[in-house]
PDB file of C-alpha atoms in Angstrom:
ATOM      1  CA  MET A 320      48.617  53.020  52.290  1.00 59.00           C
ATOM      2  CA  GLY A 321      47.774  51.490  56.360  1.00 81.00           C
ATOM      3  CA  LEU A 322      45.007  49.716  57.958  1.00 88.00           C
ATOM      4  CA  LEU A 323      44.210  53.203  61.039  1.00 95.00           C
ATOM      5  CA  LYS A 324      42.860  56.324  59.210  1.00 94.00           C
ATOM      6  CA  ASP A 325      45.008  60.037  59.664  1.00 95.00           C
ATOM      7  CA  ALA A 326      42.017  61.058  61.987  1.00 96.00           C
ATOM      8  CA  ASP A 327      41.741  57.809  63.566  1.00 96.00           C
ATOM      9  CA  GLN A 328      45.936  58.198  64.830  1.00 97.00           C
ATOM     10  CA  ALA A 329      45.924  61.571  65.701  1.00 97.00           C
ATOM     11  CA  LYS A 330      43.133  60.069  68.007  1.00 97.00           C
ATOM     12  CA  LEU A 331      44.279  57.515  69.205  1.00 98.00           C
ATOM     13  CA  ARG A 332      48.311  59.131  69.434  1.00 98.00           C
ATOM     14  CA  GLU A 333      45.691  61.618  71.819  1.00 98.00           C
ATOM     15  CA  THR A 334      43.986  58.874  73.673  1.00 98.00           C
ATOM     16  CA  PHE A 335      47.794  56.977  74.761  1.00 98.00           C
ATOM     17  CA  SER A 336      49.044  60.528  75.468  1.00 98.00           C
ATOM     18  CA  ALA A 337      46.880  59.469  79.523  1.00 97.00           C
ATOM     19  CA  LEU A 338      49.444  56.105  80.048  1.00 98.00           C
ATOM     20  CA  THR A 339      51.675  56.610  82.470  1.00 98.00           C
ATOM     21  CA  ASN A 340      52.993  52.612  82.379  1.00 97.00           C
ATOM     22  CA  ASP A 341      55.113  51.062  79.639  1.00 98.00           C
ATOM     23  CA  VAL A 342      52.994  48.504  76.792  1.00 98.00           C
ATOM     24  CA  ARG A 343      54.970  45.149  75.116  1.00 98.00           C
ATOM     25  CA  LEU A 344      52.354  44.015  72.857  1.00 98.00           C
ATOM     26  CA  VAL A 345      53.826  40.475  71.996  1.00 98.00           C
ATOM     27  CA  MET A 346      52.430  39.039  68.318  1.00 98.00           C
ATOM     28  CA  PHE A 347      52.975  35.340  67.496  1.00 98.00           C
ATOM     29  CA  THR A 348      52.851  34.915  63.465  1.00 96.00           C
ATOM     30  CA  GLN A 349      54.104  32.499  61.465  1.00 89.00           C
ATOM     31  CA  GLN A 350      56.823  32.755  58.934  1.00 77.00           C
ATOM     32  CA  PHE A 351      54.376  32.260  56.557  1.00 78.00           C
ATOM     33  CA  GLU A 352      51.172  34.142  57.823  1.00 78.00           C
ATOM     34  CA  CYS A 353      48.427  32.492  57.879  1.00 84.00           C
ATOM     35  CA  GLN A 354      45.077  33.957  56.939  1.00 81.00           C
ATOM     36  CA  TYR A 355      45.005  36.654  59.309  1.00 91.00           C
ATOM     37  CA  CYS A 356      48.470  36.908  60.745  1.00 94.00           C
ATOM     38  CA  ARG A 357      49.443  39.808  58.255  1.00 93.00           C
ATOM     39  CA  SER A 358      46.453  42.030  58.822  1.00 94.00           C
ATOM     40  CA  THR A 359      46.953  41.105  62.674  1.00 96.00           C
ATOM     41  CA  ARG A 360      50.632  42.234  62.477  1.00 96.00           C
ATOM     42  CA  GLU A 361      49.239  45.395  60.314  1.00 96.00           C
ATOM     43  CA  LEU A 362      47.394  46.621  63.042  1.00 97.00           C
ATOM     44  CA  LEU A 363      49.955  46.072  65.946  1.00 98.00           C
ATOM     45  CA  GLN A 364      52.302  47.816  64.010  1.00 98.00           C
ATOM     46  CA  GLU A 365      50.482  51.108  63.950  1.00 97.00           C
ATOM     47  CA  THR A 366      48.879  50.720  66.616  1.00 98.00           C
ATOM     48  CA  ALA A 367      52.099  50.669  68.419  1.00 98.00           C
ATOM     49  CA  ALA A 368      53.681  53.766  66.214  1.00 98.00           C
ATOM     50  CA  LEU A 369      51.852  55.696  68.180  1.00 98.00           C
ATOM     51  CA  SER A 370      53.243  56.547  71.561  1.00 98.00           C
ATOM     52  CA  GLU A 371      56.359  55.903  72.519  1.00 98.00           C
ATOM     53  CA  ARG A 372      55.511  53.482  75.654  1.00 98.00           C
ATOM     54  CA  ILE A 373      53.615  50.974  73.263  1.00 98.00           C
ATOM     55  CA  SER A 374      56.537  48.349  71.380  1.00 98.00           C
ATOM     56  CA  LEU A 375      55.536  45.680  69.517  1.00 98.00           C
ATOM     57  CA  GLU A 376      57.317  41.910  69.966  1.00 98.00           C
ATOM     58  CA  ILE A 377      57.031  39.194  67.287  1.00 97.00           C
ATOM     59  CA  PHE A 378      57.831  35.364  67.058  1.00 97.00           C
ATOM     60  CA  ASP A 379      57.337  32.429  65.098  1.00 96.00           C
ATOM     61  CA  PHE A 380      54.455  30.279  66.146  1.00 96.00           C
ATOM     62  CA  VAL A 381      56.445  27.303  65.122  1.00 94.00           C
ATOM     63  CA  ALA A 382      60.093  28.825  65.488  1.00 95.00           C
ATOM     64  CA  ASP A 383      60.132  30.283  68.639  1.00 97.00           C
ATOM     65  CA  SER A 384      59.394  27.109  71.619  1.00 97.00           C
ATOM     66  CA  GLU A 385      60.505  29.295  74.744  1.00 97.00           C
ATOM     67  CA  GLN A 386      58.073  31.925  74.127  1.00 98.00           C
ATOM     68  CA  VAL A 387      55.390  29.730  72.602  1.00 98.00           C
ATOM     69  CA  LYS A 388      56.154  28.064  76.478  1.00 98.00           C
ATOM     70  CA  LEU A 389      56.341  31.083  78.371  1.00 97.00           C
ATOM     71  CA  TYR A 390      52.985  32.958  76.794  1.00 98.00           C
ATOM     72  CA  GLY A 391      50.382  29.059  76.994  1.00 97.00           C
ATOM     73  CA  ILE A 392      49.922  30.547  73.531  1.00 98.00           C
ATOM     74  CA  ASP A 393      48.058  27.608  71.508  1.00 96.00           C
ATOM     75  CA  LYS A 394      47.395  28.667  68.120  1.00 96.00           C
ATOM     76  CA  ALA A 395      48.561  31.901  66.073  1.00 96.00           C
ATOM     77  CA  PRO A 396      47.383  34.877  65.324  1.00 97.00           C
ATOM     78  CA  ALA A 397      48.032  35.995  68.949  1.00 98.00           C
ATOM     79  CA  THR A 398      48.478  38.753  70.804  1.00 98.00           C
ATOM     80  CA  VAL A 399      49.173  38.840  74.458  1.00 98.00           C
ATOM     81  CA  VAL A 400      48.960  42.443  75.948  1.00 98.00           C
ATOM     82  CA  LEU A 401      52.172  42.884  79.501  1.00 98.00           C
ATOM     83  CA  GLY A 402      52.553  45.439  81.635  1.00 96.00           C
ATOM     84  CA  GLU A 403      54.468  45.292  84.931  1.00 93.00           C
ATOM     85  CA  ARG A 404      53.668  42.245  84.842  1.00 95.00           C
ATOM     86  CA  ASP A 405      52.122  39.319  82.320  1.00 97.00           C
ATOM     87  CA  TYR A 406      48.061  39.832  83.075  1.00 97.00           C
ATOM     88  CA  GLY A 407      46.690  37.262  81.412  1.00 98.00           C
ATOM     89  CA  ILE A 408      44.936  39.179  78.019  1.00 98.00           C
ATOM     90  CA  ARG A 409      44.799  37.151  75.007  1.00 98.00           C
ATOM     91  CA  PHE A 410      43.924  37.825  71.699  1.00 98.00           C
ATOM     92  CA  TYR A 411      43.617  35.509  68.802  1.00 98.00           C
ATOM     93  CA  GLY A 412      42.973  36.525  65.753  1.00 97.00           C
ATOM     94  CA  VAL A 413      42.772  39.716  64.319  1.00 96.00           C
ATOM     95  CA  PRO A 414      41.407  42.744  67.572  1.00 97.00           C
ATOM     96  CA  SER A 415      39.386  44.388  65.037  1.00 95.00           C
ATOM     97  CA  GLY A 416      36.059  46.192  64.542  1.00 94.00           C
ATOM     98  CA  TYR A 417      34.328  46.402  67.372  1.00 95.00           C
ATOM     99  CA  GLU A 418      37.184  44.387  69.004  1.00 97.00           C
ATOM    100  CA  PHE A 419      39.771  46.981  68.550  1.00 97.00           C
ATOM    101  CA  VAL A 420      38.324  49.476  71.036  1.00 97.00           C
ATOM    102  CA  THR A 421      38.723  46.204  73.243  1.00 98.00           C
ATOM    103  CA  LEU A 422      42.541  46.900  72.297  1.00 98.00           C
ATOM    104  CA  ILE A 423      42.236  50.043  73.297  1.00 98.00           C
ATOM    105  CA  GLU A 424      41.310  50.009  76.924  1.00 98.00           C
ATOM    106  CA  ASP A 425      43.375  47.015  77.584  1.00 98.00           C
ATOM    107  CA  ILE A 426      45.877  49.420  76.611  1.00 98.00           C
ATOM    108  CA  LEU A 427      44.984  51.548  78.835  1.00 98.00           C
ATOM    109  CA  ASP A 428      43.826  49.601  82.114  1.00 98.00           C
ATOM    110  CA  VAL A 429      47.355  48.164  81.740  1.00 98.00           C
ATOM    111  CA  GLY A 430      49.268  51.268  80.873  1.00 98.00           C
ATOM    112  CA  GLY A 431      48.275  52.513  84.436  1.00 96.00           C
ATOM    113  CA  ARG A 432      43.989  53.373  84.595  1.00 95.00           C
ATOM    114  CA  GLY A 433      43.939  50.052  86.450  1.00 96.00           C
ATOM    115  CA  HIS A 434      41.352  47.539  85.673  1.00 97.00           C
ATOM    116  CA  GLY A 435      38.557  49.869  87.522  1.00 96.00           C
ATOM    117  CA  LEU A 436      36.198  46.882  88.846  1.00 98.00           C
ATOM    118  CA  PRO A 437      34.104  46.885  91.666  1.00 98.00           C
ATOM    119  CA  PRO A 438      34.817  46.326  95.299  1.00 98.00           C
ATOM    120  CA  GLU A 439      31.614  43.704  95.215  1.00 98.00           C
ATOM    121  CA  VAL A 440      33.041  42.360  91.768  1.00 98.00           C
ATOM    122  CA  LEU A 441      36.720  42.498  93.570  1.00 98.00           C
ATOM    123  CA  THR A 442      35.286  40.120  96.614  1.00 98.00           C
ATOM    124  CA  VAL A 443      34.391  37.539  94.775  1.00 98.00           C
ATOM    125  CA  LEU A 444      37.696  37.472  92.282  1.00 98.00           C
ATOM    126  CA  ALA A 445      39.430  36.685  95.335  1.00 98.00           C
ATOM    127  CA  LYS A 446      37.527  33.318  95.696  1.00 97.00           C
ATOM    128  CA  VAL A 447      39.353  32.586  93.004  1.00 98.00           C
ATOM    129  CA  ASP A 448      42.112  29.702  93.813  1.00 96.00           C
ATOM    130  CA  LYS A 449      42.698  27.658  90.623  1.00 97.00           C
ATOM    131  CA  PRO A 450      43.202  28.664  87.451  1.00 97.00           C
ATOM    132  CA  ILE A 451      40.624  29.110  84.967  1.00 98.00           C
ATOM    133  CA  ARG A 452      40.713  29.947  81.752  1.00 98.00           C
ATOM    134  CA  ILE A 453      37.871  31.905  80.507  1.00 98.00           C
ATOM    135  CA  GLU A 454      37.334  31.826  76.717  1.00 98.00           C
ATOM    136  CA  VAL A 455      35.452  34.214  74.875  1.00 98.00           C
ATOM    137  CA  LEU A 456      34.253  33.936  71.462  1.00 98.00           C
ATOM    138  CA  ILE A 457      33.190  36.951  69.251  1.00 98.00           C
ATOM    139  CA  SER A 458      32.369  38.110  66.169  1.00 96.00           C
ATOM    140  CA  PRO A 459      33.899  41.673  65.084  1.00 92.00           C
ATOM    141  CA  THR A 460      30.440  42.882  63.703  1.00 94.00           C
ATOM    142  CA  CYS A 461      29.515  42.570  67.010  1.00 96.00           C
ATOM    143  CA  PRO A 462      28.425  45.103  69.039  1.00 96.00           C
ATOM    144  CA  TYR A 463      28.100  43.781  72.750  1.00 96.00           C
ATOM    145  CA  CYS A 464      31.060  41.353  72.189  1.00 98.00           C
ATOM    146  CA  PRO A 465      33.966  43.842  74.059  1.00 97.00           C
ATOM    147  CA  LYS A 466      31.585  44.280  76.916  1.00 97.00           C
ATOM    148  CA  ALA A 467      32.144  40.327  77.098  1.00 98.00           C
ATOM    149  CA  VAL A 468      35.681  40.215  75.739  1.00 98.00           C
ATOM    150  CA  ARG A 469      36.949  43.391  78.826  1.00 98.00           C
ATOM    151  CA  THR A 470      35.298  41.840  81.177  1.00 98.00           C
ATOM    152  CA  ALA A 471      37.108  38.642  80.757  1.00 98.00           C
ATOM    153  CA  HIS A 472      40.564  40.483  80.998  1.00 98.00           C
ATOM    154  CA  ARG A 473      39.908  43.084  83.542  1.00 98.00           C
ATOM    155  CA  PHE A 474      39.392  40.111  85.767  1.00 98.00           C
ATOM    156  CA  ALA A 475      42.408  38.997  84.848  1.00 98.00           C
ATOM    157  CA  MET A 476      44.578  41.560  86.252  1.00 98.00           C
ATOM    158  CA  ALA A 477      43.002  42.045  89.106  1.00 98.00           C
ATOM    159  CA  ASN A 478      43.421  38.076  89.925  1.00 98.00           C
ATOM    160  CA  GLU A 479      47.056  35.954  88.401  1.00 97.00           C
ATOM    161  CA  LEU A 480      45.000  32.774  88.907  1.00 98.00           C
ATOM    162  CA  ILE A 481      42.677  34.533  85.701  1.00 98.00           C
ATOM    163  CA  ARG A 482      43.648  34.716  82.420  1.00 98.00           C
ATOM    164  CA  GLY A 483      41.485  36.347  80.138  1.00 98.00           C
ATOM    165  CA  GLU A 484      41.731  35.645  76.371  1.00 98.00           C
ATOM    166  CA  MET A 485      39.578  36.776  72.930  1.00 98.00           C
ATOM    167  CA  ILE A 486      38.777  33.846  70.340  1.00 98.00           C
ATOM    168  CA  GLU A 487      37.613  35.057  66.997  1.00 98.00           C
ATOM    169  CA  THR A 488      35.326  32.466  65.978  1.00 97.00           C
ATOM    170  CA  SER A 489      35.679  33.252  62.045  1.00 95.00           C
ATOM    171  CA  GLU A 490      39.432  32.352  62.093  1.00 96.00           C
ATOM    172  CA  PHE A 491      39.046  29.212  65.041  1.00 96.00           C
ATOM    173  CA  PRO A 492      35.750  27.846  63.330  1.00 96.00           C
ATOM    174  CA  TYR A 493      36.690  24.239  65.860  1.00 97.00           C
ATOM    175  CA  LEU A 494      36.498  26.348  68.484  1.00 97.00           C
ATOM    176  CA  ALA A 495      32.612  27.695  67.584  1.00 96.00           C
ATOM    177  CA  GLN A 496      31.740  23.705  66.770  1.00 97.00           C
ATOM    178  CA  ARG A 497      32.998  21.750  70.228  1.00 97.00           C
ATOM    179  CA  TYR A 498      31.484  24.229  72.135  1.00 97.00           C
ATOM    180  CA  ASN A 499      28.326  24.396  70.750  1.00 96.00           C
ATOM    181  CA  VAL A 500      28.345  28.309  69.497  1.00 97.00           C
ATOM    182  CA  GLN A 501      24.874  29.807  68.329  1.00 95.00           C
ATOM    183  CA  SER A 502      25.128  32.954  69.366  1.00 96.00           C
ATOM    184  CA  VAL A 503      27.777  35.897  70.340  1.00 98.00           C
ATOM    185  CA  PRO A 504      29.083  36.298  72.375  1.00 98.00           C
ATOM    186  CA  HIS A 505      29.992  32.999  73.776  1.00 98.00           C
ATOM    187  CA  THR A 506      31.885  32.628  77.126  1.00 98.00           C
ATOM    188  CA  VAL A 507      33.179  29.534  78.081  1.00 98.00           C
ATOM    189  CA  ILE A 508      34.809  28.933  81.852  1.00 98.00           C
ATOM    190  CA  ASN A 509      37.473  26.377  81.668  1.00 97.00           C
ATOM    191  CA  GLU A 510      36.273  24.927  79.018  1.00 95.00           C
ATOM    192  CA  LYS A 511      33.333  23.367  80.706  1.00 92.00           C
ATOM    193  CA  LEU A 512      30.737  25.870  81.485  1.00 96.00           C
ATOM    194  CA  SER A 513      29.649  28.011  78.802  1.00 96.00           C
ATOM    195  CA  LEU A 514      27.415  31.709  78.973  1.00 97.00           C
ATOM    196  CA  VAL A 515      25.328  33.748  76.142  1.00 97.00           C
ATOM    197  CA  GLY A 516      25.314  37.022  76.275  1.00 95.00           C
ATOM    198  CA  ALA A 517      27.384  40.308  77.763  1.00 94.00           C
ATOM    199  CA  LEU A 518      26.340  38.682  80.917  1.00 96.00           C
ATOM    200  CA  PRO A 519      26.956  41.908  84.603  1.00 97.00           C
ATOM    201  CA  GLU A 520      30.253  42.003  85.997  1.00 98.00           C
ATOM    202  CA  ILE A 521      29.377  40.270  89.710  1.00 98.00           C
ATOM    203  CA  GLU A 522      27.231  37.612  87.093  1.00 97.00           C
ATOM    204  CA  ILE A 523      29.963  35.695  85.852  1.00 98.00           C
ATOM    205  CA  ALA A 524      32.381  36.372  88.672  1.00 98.00           C
ATOM    206  CA  GLY A 525      30.359  34.226  90.616  1.00 97.00           C
ATOM    207  CA  LYS A 526      29.341  31.756  87.674  1.00 97.00           C
ATOM    208  CA  LEU A 527      33.964  31.333  87.364  1.00 97.00           C
ATOM    209  CA  ILE A 528      33.030  30.452  91.357  1.00 96.00           C
ATOM    210  CA  GLU A 529      30.691  27.616  90.050  1.00 95.00           C
ATOM    211  CA  ALA A 530      33.047  26.501  87.541  1.00 94.00           C
ATOM    212  CA  LEU A 531      35.443  25.888  90.302  1.00 93.00           C
ATOM    213  CA  GLY A 532      32.896  23.442  92.198  1.00 88.00           C
ATOM    214  CA  GLY A 533      32.301  26.170  95.127  1.00 65.00           C
TER     215      GLY A 533
END
């Protein structure tokens, strides 16, 4: 029995009919699958099967070192959402629960809809002239987390110097400990500036400039 119900599959097929560009999902697992690797792989396989515009490639985190380096992957399971280019969209952990909706929305954005950010936010993001890594630590049962993850991913689409990462805390507890995560969503910018909660896009954009010393 699959992870996605028949009704959900039918709805997603209809949703994906709006895709105008091809989308590639790239997953990193291990030969002896980690605790959450199998769930991630099965979920992505079922999702990719719902549209001819979506393809899935699976690499080994240990054996496929060139691909790991190419995409800058540092832990598994990891999922990269690619469109016309690598937008810097990353999921670390199973994109399940509320975060499955984030995955679907990202596919739609990359597949032709675009990031949809307002002009005032884009004006601030245009000032980002050095690499920025946005890590959003989440729980799949948190209803506020998708907004924070989506903001990071949309920012990544808007500026090639920005990478947006979802990190599931129960799968990577050492990161939750490192960043002293007490509640989620917990956003970390360049491993030094932390934000708690699903903040407005314009506020987060301003924090990126602050993290760069601007």
